[in-house]
Coordinates of C-alpha atoms (C1' of nucleotides) in Angstrom, one line a residue:
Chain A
X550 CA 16.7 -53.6 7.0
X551 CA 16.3 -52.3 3.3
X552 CA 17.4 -49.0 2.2
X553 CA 14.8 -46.3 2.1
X554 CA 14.2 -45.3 -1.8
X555 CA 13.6 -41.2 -1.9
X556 CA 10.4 -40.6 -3.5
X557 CA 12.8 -38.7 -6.5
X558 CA 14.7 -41.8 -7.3
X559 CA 11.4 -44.2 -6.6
X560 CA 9.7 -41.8 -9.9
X561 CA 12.8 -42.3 -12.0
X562 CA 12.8 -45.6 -12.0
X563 CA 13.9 -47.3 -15.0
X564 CA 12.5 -50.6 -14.4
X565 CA 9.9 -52.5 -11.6
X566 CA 11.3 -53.3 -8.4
X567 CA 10.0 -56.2 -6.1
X568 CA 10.4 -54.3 -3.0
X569 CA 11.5 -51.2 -1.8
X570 CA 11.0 -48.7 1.1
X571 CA 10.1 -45.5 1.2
X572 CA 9.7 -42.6 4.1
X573 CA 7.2 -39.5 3.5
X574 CA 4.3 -37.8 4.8
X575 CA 0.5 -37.6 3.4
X576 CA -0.1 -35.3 1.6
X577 CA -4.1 -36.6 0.6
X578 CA -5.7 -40.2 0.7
X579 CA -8.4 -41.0 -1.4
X580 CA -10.3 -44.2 -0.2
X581 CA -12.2 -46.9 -2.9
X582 CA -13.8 -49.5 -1.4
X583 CA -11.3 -52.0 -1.8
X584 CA -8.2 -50.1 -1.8
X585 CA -6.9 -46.4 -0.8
X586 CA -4.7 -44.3 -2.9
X587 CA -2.3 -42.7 -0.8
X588 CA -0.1 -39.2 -1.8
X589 CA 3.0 -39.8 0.0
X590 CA 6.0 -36.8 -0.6
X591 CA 9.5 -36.8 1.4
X592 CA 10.6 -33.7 -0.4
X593 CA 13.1 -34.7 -2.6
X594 CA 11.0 -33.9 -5.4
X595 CA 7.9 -31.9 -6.2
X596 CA 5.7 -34.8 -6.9
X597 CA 4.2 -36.8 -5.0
X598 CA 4.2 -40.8 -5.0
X599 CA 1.6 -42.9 -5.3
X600 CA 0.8 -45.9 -3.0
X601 CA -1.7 -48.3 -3.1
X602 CA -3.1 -50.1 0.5
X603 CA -4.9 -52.5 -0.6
X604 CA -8.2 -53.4 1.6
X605 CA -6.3 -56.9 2.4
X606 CA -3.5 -55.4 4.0
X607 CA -2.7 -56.5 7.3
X608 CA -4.5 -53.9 10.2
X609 CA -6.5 -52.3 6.6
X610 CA -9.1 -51.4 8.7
X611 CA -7.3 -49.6 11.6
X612 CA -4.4 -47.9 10.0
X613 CA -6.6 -46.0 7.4
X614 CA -8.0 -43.7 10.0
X615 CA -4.3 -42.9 11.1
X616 CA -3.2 -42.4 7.0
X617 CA -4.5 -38.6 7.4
X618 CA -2.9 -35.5 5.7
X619 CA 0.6 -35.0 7.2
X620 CA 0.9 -38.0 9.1
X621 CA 4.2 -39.9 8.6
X622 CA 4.4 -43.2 7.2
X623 CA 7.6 -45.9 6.2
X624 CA 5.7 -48.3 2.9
X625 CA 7.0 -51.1 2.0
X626 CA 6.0 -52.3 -1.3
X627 CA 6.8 -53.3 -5.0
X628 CA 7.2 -50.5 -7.1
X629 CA 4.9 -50.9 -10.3
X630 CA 3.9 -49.4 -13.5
X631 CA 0.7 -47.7 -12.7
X632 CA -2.5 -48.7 -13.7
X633 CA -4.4 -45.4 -13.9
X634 CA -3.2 -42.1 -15.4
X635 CA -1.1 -39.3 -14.7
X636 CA 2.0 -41.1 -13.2
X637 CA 4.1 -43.9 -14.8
X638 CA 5.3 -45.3 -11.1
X639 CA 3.4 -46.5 -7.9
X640 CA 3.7 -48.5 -5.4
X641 CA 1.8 -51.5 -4.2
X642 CA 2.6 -51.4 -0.7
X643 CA 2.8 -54.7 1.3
X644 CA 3.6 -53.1 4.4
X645 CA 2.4 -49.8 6.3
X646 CA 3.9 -48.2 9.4
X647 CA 2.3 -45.0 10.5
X648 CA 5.5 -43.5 11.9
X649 CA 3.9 -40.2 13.4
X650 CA 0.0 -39.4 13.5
X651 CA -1.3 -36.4 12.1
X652 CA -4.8 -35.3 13.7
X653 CA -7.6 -33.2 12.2
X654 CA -5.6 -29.9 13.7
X655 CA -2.6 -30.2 10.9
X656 CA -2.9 -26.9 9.5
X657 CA -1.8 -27.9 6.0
X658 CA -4.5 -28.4 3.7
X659 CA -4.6 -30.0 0.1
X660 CA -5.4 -26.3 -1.5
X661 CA -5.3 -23.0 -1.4
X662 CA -3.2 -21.1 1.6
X663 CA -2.1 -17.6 1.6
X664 CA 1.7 -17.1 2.1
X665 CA 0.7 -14.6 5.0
X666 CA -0.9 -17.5 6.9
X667 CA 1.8 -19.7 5.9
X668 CA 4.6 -17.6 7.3
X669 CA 2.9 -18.3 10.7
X670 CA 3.7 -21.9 10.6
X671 CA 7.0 -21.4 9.0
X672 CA 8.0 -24.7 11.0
X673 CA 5.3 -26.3 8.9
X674 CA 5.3 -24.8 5.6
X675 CA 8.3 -26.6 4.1
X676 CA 6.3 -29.3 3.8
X677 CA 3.9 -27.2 1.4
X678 CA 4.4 -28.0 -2.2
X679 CA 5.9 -24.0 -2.9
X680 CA 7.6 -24.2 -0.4
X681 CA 9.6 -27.1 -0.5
X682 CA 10.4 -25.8 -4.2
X683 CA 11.8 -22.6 -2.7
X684 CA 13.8 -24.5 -0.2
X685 CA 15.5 -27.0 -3.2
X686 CA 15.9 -24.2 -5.2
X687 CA 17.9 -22.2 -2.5
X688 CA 19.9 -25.3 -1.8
X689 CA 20.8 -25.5 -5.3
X690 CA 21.4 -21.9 -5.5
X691 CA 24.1 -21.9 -2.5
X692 CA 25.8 -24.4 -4.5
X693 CA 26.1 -23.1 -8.1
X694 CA 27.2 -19.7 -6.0
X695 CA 30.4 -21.9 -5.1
X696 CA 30.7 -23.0 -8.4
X697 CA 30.9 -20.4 -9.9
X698 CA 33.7 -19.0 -7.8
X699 CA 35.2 -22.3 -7.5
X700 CA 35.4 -23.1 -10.7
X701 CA 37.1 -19.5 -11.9
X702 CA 39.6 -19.9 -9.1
X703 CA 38.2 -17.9 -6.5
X704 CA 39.0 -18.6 -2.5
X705 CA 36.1 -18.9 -0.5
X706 CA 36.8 -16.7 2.6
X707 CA 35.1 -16.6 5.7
X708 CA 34.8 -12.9 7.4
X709 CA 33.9 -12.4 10.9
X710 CA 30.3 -12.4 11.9
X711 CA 31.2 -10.1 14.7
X712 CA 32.9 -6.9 14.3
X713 CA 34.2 -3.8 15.6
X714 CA 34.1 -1.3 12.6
X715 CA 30.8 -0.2 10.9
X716 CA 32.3 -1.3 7.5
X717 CA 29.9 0.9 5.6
X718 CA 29.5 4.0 7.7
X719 CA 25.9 3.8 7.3
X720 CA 23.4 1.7 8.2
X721 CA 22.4 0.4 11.7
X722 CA 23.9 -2.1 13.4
X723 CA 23.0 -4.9 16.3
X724 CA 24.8 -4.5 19.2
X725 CA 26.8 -7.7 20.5
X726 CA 27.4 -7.5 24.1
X727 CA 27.6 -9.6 27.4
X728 CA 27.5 -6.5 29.8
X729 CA 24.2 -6.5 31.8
X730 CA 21.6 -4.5 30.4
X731 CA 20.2 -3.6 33.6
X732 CA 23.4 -2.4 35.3
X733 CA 26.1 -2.0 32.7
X734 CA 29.8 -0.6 33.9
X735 CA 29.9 3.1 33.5
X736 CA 32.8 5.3 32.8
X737 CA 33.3 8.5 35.0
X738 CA 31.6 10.7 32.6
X739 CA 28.2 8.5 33.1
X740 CA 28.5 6.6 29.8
X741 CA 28.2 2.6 29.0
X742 CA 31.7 1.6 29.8
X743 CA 32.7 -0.7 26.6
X744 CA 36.2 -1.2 27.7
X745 CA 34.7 -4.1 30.0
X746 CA 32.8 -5.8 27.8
X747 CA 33.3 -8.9 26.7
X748 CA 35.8 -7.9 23.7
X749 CA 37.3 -4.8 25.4
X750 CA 35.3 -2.1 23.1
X751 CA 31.9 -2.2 21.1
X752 CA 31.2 -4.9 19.1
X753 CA 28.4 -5.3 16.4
X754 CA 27.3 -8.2 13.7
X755 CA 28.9 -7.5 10.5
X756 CA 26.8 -5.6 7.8
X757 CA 29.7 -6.8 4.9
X758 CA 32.4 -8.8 4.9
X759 CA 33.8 -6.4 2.5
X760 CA 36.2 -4.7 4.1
X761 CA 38.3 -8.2 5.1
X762 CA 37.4 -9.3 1.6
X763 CA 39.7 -6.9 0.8
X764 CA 42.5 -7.8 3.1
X765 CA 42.1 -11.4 1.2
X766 CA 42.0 -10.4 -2.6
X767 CA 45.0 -8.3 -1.9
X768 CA 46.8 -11.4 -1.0
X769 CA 45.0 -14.2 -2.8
X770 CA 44.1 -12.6 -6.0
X771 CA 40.6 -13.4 -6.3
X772 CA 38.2 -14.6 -3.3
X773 CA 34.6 -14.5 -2.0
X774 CA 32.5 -14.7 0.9
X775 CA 29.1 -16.2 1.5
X776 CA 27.3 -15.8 4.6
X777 CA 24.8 -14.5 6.9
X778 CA 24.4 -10.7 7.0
X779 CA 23.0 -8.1 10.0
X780 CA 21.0 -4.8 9.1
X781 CA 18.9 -3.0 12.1
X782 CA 17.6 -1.5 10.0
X783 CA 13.3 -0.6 11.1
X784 CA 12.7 -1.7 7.2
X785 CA 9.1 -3.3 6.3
X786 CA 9.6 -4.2 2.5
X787 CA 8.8 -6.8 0.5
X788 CA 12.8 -7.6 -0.3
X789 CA 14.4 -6.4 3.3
X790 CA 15.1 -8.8 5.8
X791 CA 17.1 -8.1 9.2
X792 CA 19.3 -11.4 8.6
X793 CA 20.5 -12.3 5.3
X794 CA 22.9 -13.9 3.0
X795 CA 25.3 -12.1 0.6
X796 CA 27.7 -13.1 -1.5
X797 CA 30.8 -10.9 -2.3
X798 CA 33.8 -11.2 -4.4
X799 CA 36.5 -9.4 -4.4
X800 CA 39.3 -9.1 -7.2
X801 CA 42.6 -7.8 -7.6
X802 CA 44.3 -6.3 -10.5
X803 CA 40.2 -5.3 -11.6
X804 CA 38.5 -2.4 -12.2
X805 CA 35.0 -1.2 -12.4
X806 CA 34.4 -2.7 -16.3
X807 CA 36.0 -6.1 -14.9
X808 CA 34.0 -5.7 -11.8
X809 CA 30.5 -5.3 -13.7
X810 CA 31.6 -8.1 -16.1
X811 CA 32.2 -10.5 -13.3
X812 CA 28.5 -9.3 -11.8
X813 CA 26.5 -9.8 -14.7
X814 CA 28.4 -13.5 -15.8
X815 CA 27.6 -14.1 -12.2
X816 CA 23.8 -13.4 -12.4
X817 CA 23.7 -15.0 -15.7
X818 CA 25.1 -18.4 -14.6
X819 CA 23.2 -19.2 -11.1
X820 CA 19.8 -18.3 -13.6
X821 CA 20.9 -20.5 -16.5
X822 CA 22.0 -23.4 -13.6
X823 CA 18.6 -23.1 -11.8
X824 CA 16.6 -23.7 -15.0
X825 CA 19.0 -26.6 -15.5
X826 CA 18.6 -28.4 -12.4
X827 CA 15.1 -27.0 -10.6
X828 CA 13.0 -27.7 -14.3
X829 CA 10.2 -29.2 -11.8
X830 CA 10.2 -26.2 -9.3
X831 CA 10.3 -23.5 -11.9
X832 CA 7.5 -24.9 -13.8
X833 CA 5.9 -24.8 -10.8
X834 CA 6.3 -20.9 -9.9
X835 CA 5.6 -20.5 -13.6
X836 CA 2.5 -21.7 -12.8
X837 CA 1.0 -20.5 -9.5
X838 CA 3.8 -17.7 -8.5
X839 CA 4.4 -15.8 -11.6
X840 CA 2.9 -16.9 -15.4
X841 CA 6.1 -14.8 -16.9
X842 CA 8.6 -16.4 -15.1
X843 CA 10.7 -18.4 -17.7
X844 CA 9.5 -16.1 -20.4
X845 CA 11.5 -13.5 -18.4
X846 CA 14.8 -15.7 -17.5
X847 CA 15.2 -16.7 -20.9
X848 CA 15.2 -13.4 -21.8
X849 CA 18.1 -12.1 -19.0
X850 CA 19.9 -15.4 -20.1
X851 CA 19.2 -14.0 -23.9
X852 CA 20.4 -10.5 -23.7
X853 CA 23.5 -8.6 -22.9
X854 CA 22.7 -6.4 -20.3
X855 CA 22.6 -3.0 -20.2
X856 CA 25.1 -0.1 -18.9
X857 CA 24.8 3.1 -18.2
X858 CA 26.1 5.8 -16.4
X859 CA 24.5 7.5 -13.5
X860 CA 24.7 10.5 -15.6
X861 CA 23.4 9.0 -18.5
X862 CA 20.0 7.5 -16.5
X863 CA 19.3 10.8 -15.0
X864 CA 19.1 11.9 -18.1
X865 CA 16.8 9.0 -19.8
X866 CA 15.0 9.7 -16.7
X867 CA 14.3 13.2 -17.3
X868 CA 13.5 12.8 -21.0
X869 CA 10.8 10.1 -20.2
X870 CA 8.3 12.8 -19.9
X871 CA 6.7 10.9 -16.8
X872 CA 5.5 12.3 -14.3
X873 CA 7.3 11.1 -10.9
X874 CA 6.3 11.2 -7.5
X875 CA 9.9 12.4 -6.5
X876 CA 11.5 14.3 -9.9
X877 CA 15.2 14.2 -9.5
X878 CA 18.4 16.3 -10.4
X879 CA 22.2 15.2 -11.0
X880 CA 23.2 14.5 -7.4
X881 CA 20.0 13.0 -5.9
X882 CA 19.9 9.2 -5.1
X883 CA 17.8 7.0 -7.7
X884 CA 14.3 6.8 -6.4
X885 CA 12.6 2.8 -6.5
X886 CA 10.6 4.6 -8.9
X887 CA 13.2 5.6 -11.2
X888 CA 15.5 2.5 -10.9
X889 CA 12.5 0.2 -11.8
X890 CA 11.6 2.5 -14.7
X891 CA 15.2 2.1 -16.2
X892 CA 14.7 -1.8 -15.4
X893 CA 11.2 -2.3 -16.3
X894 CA 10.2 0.1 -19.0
X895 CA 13.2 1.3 -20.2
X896 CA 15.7 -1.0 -20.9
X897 CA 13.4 -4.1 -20.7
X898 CA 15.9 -6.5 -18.9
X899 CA 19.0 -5.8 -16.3
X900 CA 20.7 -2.9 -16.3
X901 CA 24.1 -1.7 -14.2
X902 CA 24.6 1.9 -13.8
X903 CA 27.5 2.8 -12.6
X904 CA 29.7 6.1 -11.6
X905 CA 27.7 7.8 -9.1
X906 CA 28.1 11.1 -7.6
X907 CA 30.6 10.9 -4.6
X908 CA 28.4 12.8 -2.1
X909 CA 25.6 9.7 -2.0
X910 CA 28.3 6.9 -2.3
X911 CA 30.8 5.1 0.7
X912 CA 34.1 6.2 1.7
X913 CA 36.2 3.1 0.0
X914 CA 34.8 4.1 -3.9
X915 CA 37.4 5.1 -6.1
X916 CA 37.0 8.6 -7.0
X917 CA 36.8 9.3 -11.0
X918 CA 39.6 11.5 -12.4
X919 CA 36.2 14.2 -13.0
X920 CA 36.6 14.4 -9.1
X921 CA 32.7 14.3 -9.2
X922 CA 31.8 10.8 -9.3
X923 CA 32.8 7.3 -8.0
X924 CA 33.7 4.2 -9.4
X925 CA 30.3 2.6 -7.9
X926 CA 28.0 0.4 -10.1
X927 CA 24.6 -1.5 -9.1
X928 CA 22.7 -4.2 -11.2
X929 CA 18.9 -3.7 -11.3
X930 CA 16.6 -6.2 -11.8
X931 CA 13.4 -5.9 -13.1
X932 CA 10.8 -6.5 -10.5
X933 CA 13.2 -6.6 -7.3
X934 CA 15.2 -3.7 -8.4
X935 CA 18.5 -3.6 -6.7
X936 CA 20.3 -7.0 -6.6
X937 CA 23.9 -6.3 -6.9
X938 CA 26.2 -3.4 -5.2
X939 CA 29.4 -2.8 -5.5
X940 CA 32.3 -0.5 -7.1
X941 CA 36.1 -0.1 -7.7
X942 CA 38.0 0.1 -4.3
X943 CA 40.2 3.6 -3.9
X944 CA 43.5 2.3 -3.6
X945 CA 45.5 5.8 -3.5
X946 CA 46.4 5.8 0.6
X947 CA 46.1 9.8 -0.2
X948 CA 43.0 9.9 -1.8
X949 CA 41.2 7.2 0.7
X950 CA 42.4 9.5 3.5
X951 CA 40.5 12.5 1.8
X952 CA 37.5 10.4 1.5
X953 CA 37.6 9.1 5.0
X954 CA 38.0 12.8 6.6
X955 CA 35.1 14.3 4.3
X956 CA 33.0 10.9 5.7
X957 CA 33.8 12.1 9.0
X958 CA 36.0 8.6 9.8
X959 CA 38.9 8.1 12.1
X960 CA 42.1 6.7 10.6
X961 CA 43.0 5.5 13.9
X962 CA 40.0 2.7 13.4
X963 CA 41.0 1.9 9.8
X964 CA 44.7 1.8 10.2
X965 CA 44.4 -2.1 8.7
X966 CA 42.4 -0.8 5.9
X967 CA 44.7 1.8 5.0
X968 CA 47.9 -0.2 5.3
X969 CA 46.7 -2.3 2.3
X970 CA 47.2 1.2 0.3
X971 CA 50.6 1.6 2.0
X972 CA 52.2 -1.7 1.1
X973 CA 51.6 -3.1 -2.7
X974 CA 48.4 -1.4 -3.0
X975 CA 46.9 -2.7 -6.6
X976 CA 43.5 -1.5 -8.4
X977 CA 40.7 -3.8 -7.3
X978 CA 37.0 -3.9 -7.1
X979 CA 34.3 -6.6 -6.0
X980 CA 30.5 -6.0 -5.4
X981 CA 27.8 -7.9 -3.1
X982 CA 25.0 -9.7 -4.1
X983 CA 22.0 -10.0 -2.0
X984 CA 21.0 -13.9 -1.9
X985 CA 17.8 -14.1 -1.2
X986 CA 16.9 -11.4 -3.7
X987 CA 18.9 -13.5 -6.6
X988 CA 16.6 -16.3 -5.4
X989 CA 13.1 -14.1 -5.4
X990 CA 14.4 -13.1 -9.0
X991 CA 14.6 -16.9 -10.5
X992 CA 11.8 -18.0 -8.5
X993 CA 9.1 -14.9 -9.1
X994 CA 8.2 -15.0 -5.0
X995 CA 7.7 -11.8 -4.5
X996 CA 8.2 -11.4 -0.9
X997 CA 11.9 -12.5 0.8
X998 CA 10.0 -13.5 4.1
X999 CA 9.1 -16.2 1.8
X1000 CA 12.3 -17.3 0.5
X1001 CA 14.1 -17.4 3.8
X1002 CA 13.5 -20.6 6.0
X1003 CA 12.8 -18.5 9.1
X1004 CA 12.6 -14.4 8.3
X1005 CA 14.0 -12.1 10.8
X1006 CA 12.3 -8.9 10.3
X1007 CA 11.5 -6.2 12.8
X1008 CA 9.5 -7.1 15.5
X1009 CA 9.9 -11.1 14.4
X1010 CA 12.2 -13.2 15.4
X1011 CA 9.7 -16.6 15.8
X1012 CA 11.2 -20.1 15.5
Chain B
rU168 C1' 9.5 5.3 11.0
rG169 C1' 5.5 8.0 8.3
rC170 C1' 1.5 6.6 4.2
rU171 C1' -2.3 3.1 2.7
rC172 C1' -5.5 -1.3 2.8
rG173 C1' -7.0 -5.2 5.9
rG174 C1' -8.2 -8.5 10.6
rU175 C1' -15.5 -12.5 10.6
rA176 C1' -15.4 -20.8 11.5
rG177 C1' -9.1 -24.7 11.1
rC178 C1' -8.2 -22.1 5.9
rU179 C1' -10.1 -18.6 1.8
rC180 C1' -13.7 -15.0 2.0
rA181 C1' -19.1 -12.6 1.7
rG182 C1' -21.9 -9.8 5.1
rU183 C1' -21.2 -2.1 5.9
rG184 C1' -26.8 -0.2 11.7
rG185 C1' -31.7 -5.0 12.8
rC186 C1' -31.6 -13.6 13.6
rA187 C1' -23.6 -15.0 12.3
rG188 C1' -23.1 -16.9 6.4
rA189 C1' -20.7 -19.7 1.9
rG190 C1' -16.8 -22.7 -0.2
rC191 C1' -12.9 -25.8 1.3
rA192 C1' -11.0 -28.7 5.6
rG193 C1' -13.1 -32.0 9.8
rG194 C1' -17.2 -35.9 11.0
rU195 C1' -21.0 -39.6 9.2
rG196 C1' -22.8 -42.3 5.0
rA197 C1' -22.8 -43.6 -0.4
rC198 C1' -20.0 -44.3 -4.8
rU199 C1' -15.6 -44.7 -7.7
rG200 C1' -8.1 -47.0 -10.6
rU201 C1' -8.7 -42.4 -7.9
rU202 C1' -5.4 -38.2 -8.5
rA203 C1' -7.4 -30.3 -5.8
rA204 C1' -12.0 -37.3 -6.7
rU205 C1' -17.5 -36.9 -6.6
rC206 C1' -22.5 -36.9 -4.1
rA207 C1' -25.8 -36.4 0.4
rC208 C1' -26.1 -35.0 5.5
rU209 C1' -23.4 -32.7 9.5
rU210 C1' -20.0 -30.4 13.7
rG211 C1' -17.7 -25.8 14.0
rG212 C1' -17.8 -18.4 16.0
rU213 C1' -14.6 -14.0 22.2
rC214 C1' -16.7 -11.1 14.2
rG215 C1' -8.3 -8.9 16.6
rG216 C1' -8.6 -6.1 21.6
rU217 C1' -10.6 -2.1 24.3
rG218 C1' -13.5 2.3 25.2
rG219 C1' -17.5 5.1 23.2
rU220 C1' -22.1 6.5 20.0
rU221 C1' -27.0 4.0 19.5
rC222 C1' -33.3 1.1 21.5
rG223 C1' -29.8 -2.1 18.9
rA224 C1' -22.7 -2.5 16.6
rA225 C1' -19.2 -7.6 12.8
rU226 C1' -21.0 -2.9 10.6
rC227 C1' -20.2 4.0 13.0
rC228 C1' -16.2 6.8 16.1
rG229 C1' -11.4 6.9 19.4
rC230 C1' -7.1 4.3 21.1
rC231 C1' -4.2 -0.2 21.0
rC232 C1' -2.4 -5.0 18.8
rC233 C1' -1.3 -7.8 14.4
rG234 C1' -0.8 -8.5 9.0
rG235 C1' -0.4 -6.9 3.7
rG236 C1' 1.1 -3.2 0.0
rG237 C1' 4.1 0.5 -1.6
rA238 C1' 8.1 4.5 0.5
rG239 C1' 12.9 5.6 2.8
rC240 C1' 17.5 2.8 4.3
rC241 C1' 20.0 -1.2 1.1
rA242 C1' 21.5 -6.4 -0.8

RNA sequence: UGCUCGGUAGCUCAGUGGCAGAGCAGGUGACUGUUAAUCACUUGGUCGGUGGUUCGAAUCCGCCCCGGGGAGCCA
């Protein structure tokens, strides 16, 4: 049987071929009276490829009716220059096998769907031309993310999905447990008995890999994680999902300056490799998704970005003479307001601000010698906002134990944590970077329901 | 979770107290190396659900469900 040619390689063809065979679904047919055109994509690329039935081929007159929008077909055919305009390869098929029927009920139409109705049929809507961009972009995302790290020596490390500490002593968790919800163990005081459960105390999925990260870079140098990522948090935003993917690395022997360096080569890289090898896709959210799109990656790719202190952005904040809906003083958490002022207005590109009051930051930041603020720095993005988290780690046992008592944390649970201070504790720092927001920024989607195969959200978990 | 805007044909939407509409999709036919093809005709409705106001409700009011936007939490 001859090898199936992907509609990509059939369009880059260098020269004619006599016959070759290629697996798709319909995307349109348009019917002369000798001959149909048929749009046939398999998603390797964003265009389509063009095949001609000919009124002559064998069962013409039966298998047109079954050629409908989303049906799938296998054509056989020579692979031609084509005759009429606007592609340079067709194919003249000599054989058609309607694989899978597609009736009048496909929901997919030629034009025009809202991504709201499209999220409905997320089991359908890869095979929509925006999506199936998205999709090849995030494949090609995941991979330069390796890369990167890959290439600069970093060891890819694989934290536990399932955990028993709430790494960032906030945020909500998901319970993992087999105990039965109706009639759970009970302890003689009345409450949920843990201890039996399936791994002997409360378990939760991980909200960060970080802490274990940690264990790692103090052993390997330099690694990262990339995985799946649980928040139960009730969020409804635009750029919150329940489930998603984050990438963190973690370095030893590094501060905060190393750690901001690494996070802004990081960004700079998986934008400048996405314009490299997703030219098709991005012209194609250029076009229909956001008309500033390259304008603005160019421009990130162009530019240094910008740092400054948390101290330094309250004050551009104050001096901007707007009017915000929630004023702040030194002390107070960055509104969205004020963080995409500082992105979007301000600075006009990236920006990392960095050493942030103590009181609003975790336990593990390292505390600055002006006992006030912490080592912490996030990137901003224009239009997303937050896209990068991270800081220096405290690696004084003394100070870390001072931090975890004002947090209100038992040592008992973090003896691990702590023993890294105790035996060949070294400065280090890493940060996380939310995926899915890294791929809303180079694509322009602007909702991360929409860049995630199948979103888990609150109150959705279809598919 | 509170704020706000929505839910009308398969899809996108108009209709805002008085006969349920358009474009696209689907169907039929014509035409054409077409390419979001074009032209003519045509099928298609629990107006999100529920209770109320009214002679009369898609339209006004209450409650519920679902979705969008922005907010908090954060990546």
């Amino acid at each position: 049987m001859l090898k199936a040619t992907s509609v990509k390689d059939a369009l880059r063809a260098a020269a004619p071929a006599p016959e070759i065979l290629v697996n798709g679904w319909v995307r349109t047919r348009r019917d002369s009276k000798a001959f149909s055109f048929i749009e046939l994509n398999d998603g390797s690329s964003l265009k389509n490829l063009q095949v001609i039935a000919d009124a002559t081929l064998p069962g013409y007159a039966e298998l047109m009716p079954q050629i409908t929008t989303g049906a799938a077909l296998a054509v056989t055919g020579e692979l031609v220059a084509s005759k009429g305009q606007g592609q340079t390869w067709e194919v003249k098929a000599s054989e058609l096998t309607v694989v899978g029927k597609a009736d009048a009920t496909y929901p997919l139409q030629k034009k025009g769907h809202s991504m709201e109705f499209l999220r409905e049929i997320a089991h359908l809507r890869p095979r929509a031309n925006l999506f199936g961009a998205v999709f090849r972009v995030r494949s090609r995302l995941a991979y330069a993310v390796h890369q990167f790290y890959q290439d600069r020596g970093f060891v890819y490390v694989h934290t536990p999905l399932i955990t028993a500490s709430d790494c960032e002593g906030a945020g909500e968790l998901f319970r993992v447990s087999t105990l039965d919800p109706l009639n759970p163990p009970k302890t003689e005081d009345g409450a949920v008995d843990y201890g039996q459960d399936f791994f002997a105390r409360p378990t939760y999925l991980t909200v960060s890999g970080q802490l274990e990260a940690e264990v790692f870079a103090c052993a390997m140098g330099k690694v990262y994680t990339f995985g799946p990522t649980f928040r139960a948090e009730n969020s409804n935003t635009s750029r919150h999902a329940s489930e998603f993917w984050m990438i963190e690395p973690e370095m030893a022997f590094t501060d905060l300056v190393g750690n901001m360096d690494l996070a802004e080569e990081f960004v700079k890289y998986l934008i400048a490799d996405v314009r490299e090898h997703c030219a098709d896709d991005l012209a194609l959210f250029g076009k229909f998704v956001d008309k500033g799109l390259d304008e603005r990656l160019a421009f990130v790719l162009e530019r240094p970005f910008q740092r400054v202190s948390y101290t330094e952005a309250i004050a551009i904040i104050e001096a901007s003479g707007k009017a915000w809906e929630h004023p702040v003083k030194w002390g107070d958490n960055l509104q969205s307001e004020h963080e995409r002022y500082l992105a979007e207005e301000h600075c006009k590109c990236p920006v990392t601000v960095y050493n942030y009051p103590k009181e609003i930051k975790p336990f593990y930041m390292r505390l600055n010698d002006d006992q006030k603020t912490v080592t912490a720095m996030d990137v901003l993005v224009p239009g997303i906002g937050e896209i990068v988290g991270g800081s220096q780690r405290e690696e004084r046992l003394d100070v870390l134990e001072a931090n975890m008592e004002r947090h209100g944390l038992s040592k008992a649970d973090y003896g691990w944590y702590l023993d890294l201070r105790r035996y060949g504790s070294v400065p280090h720092a890493g940060f996380g970077l939310g995926f899915e927001r890294m791929l809303m920024f180079v694509t322009g989607m602007a909702n991360i329901r929409d860049v995630i195969p199948f979103a888990r959200t609150p109150g959705n978990a279809a598919f």
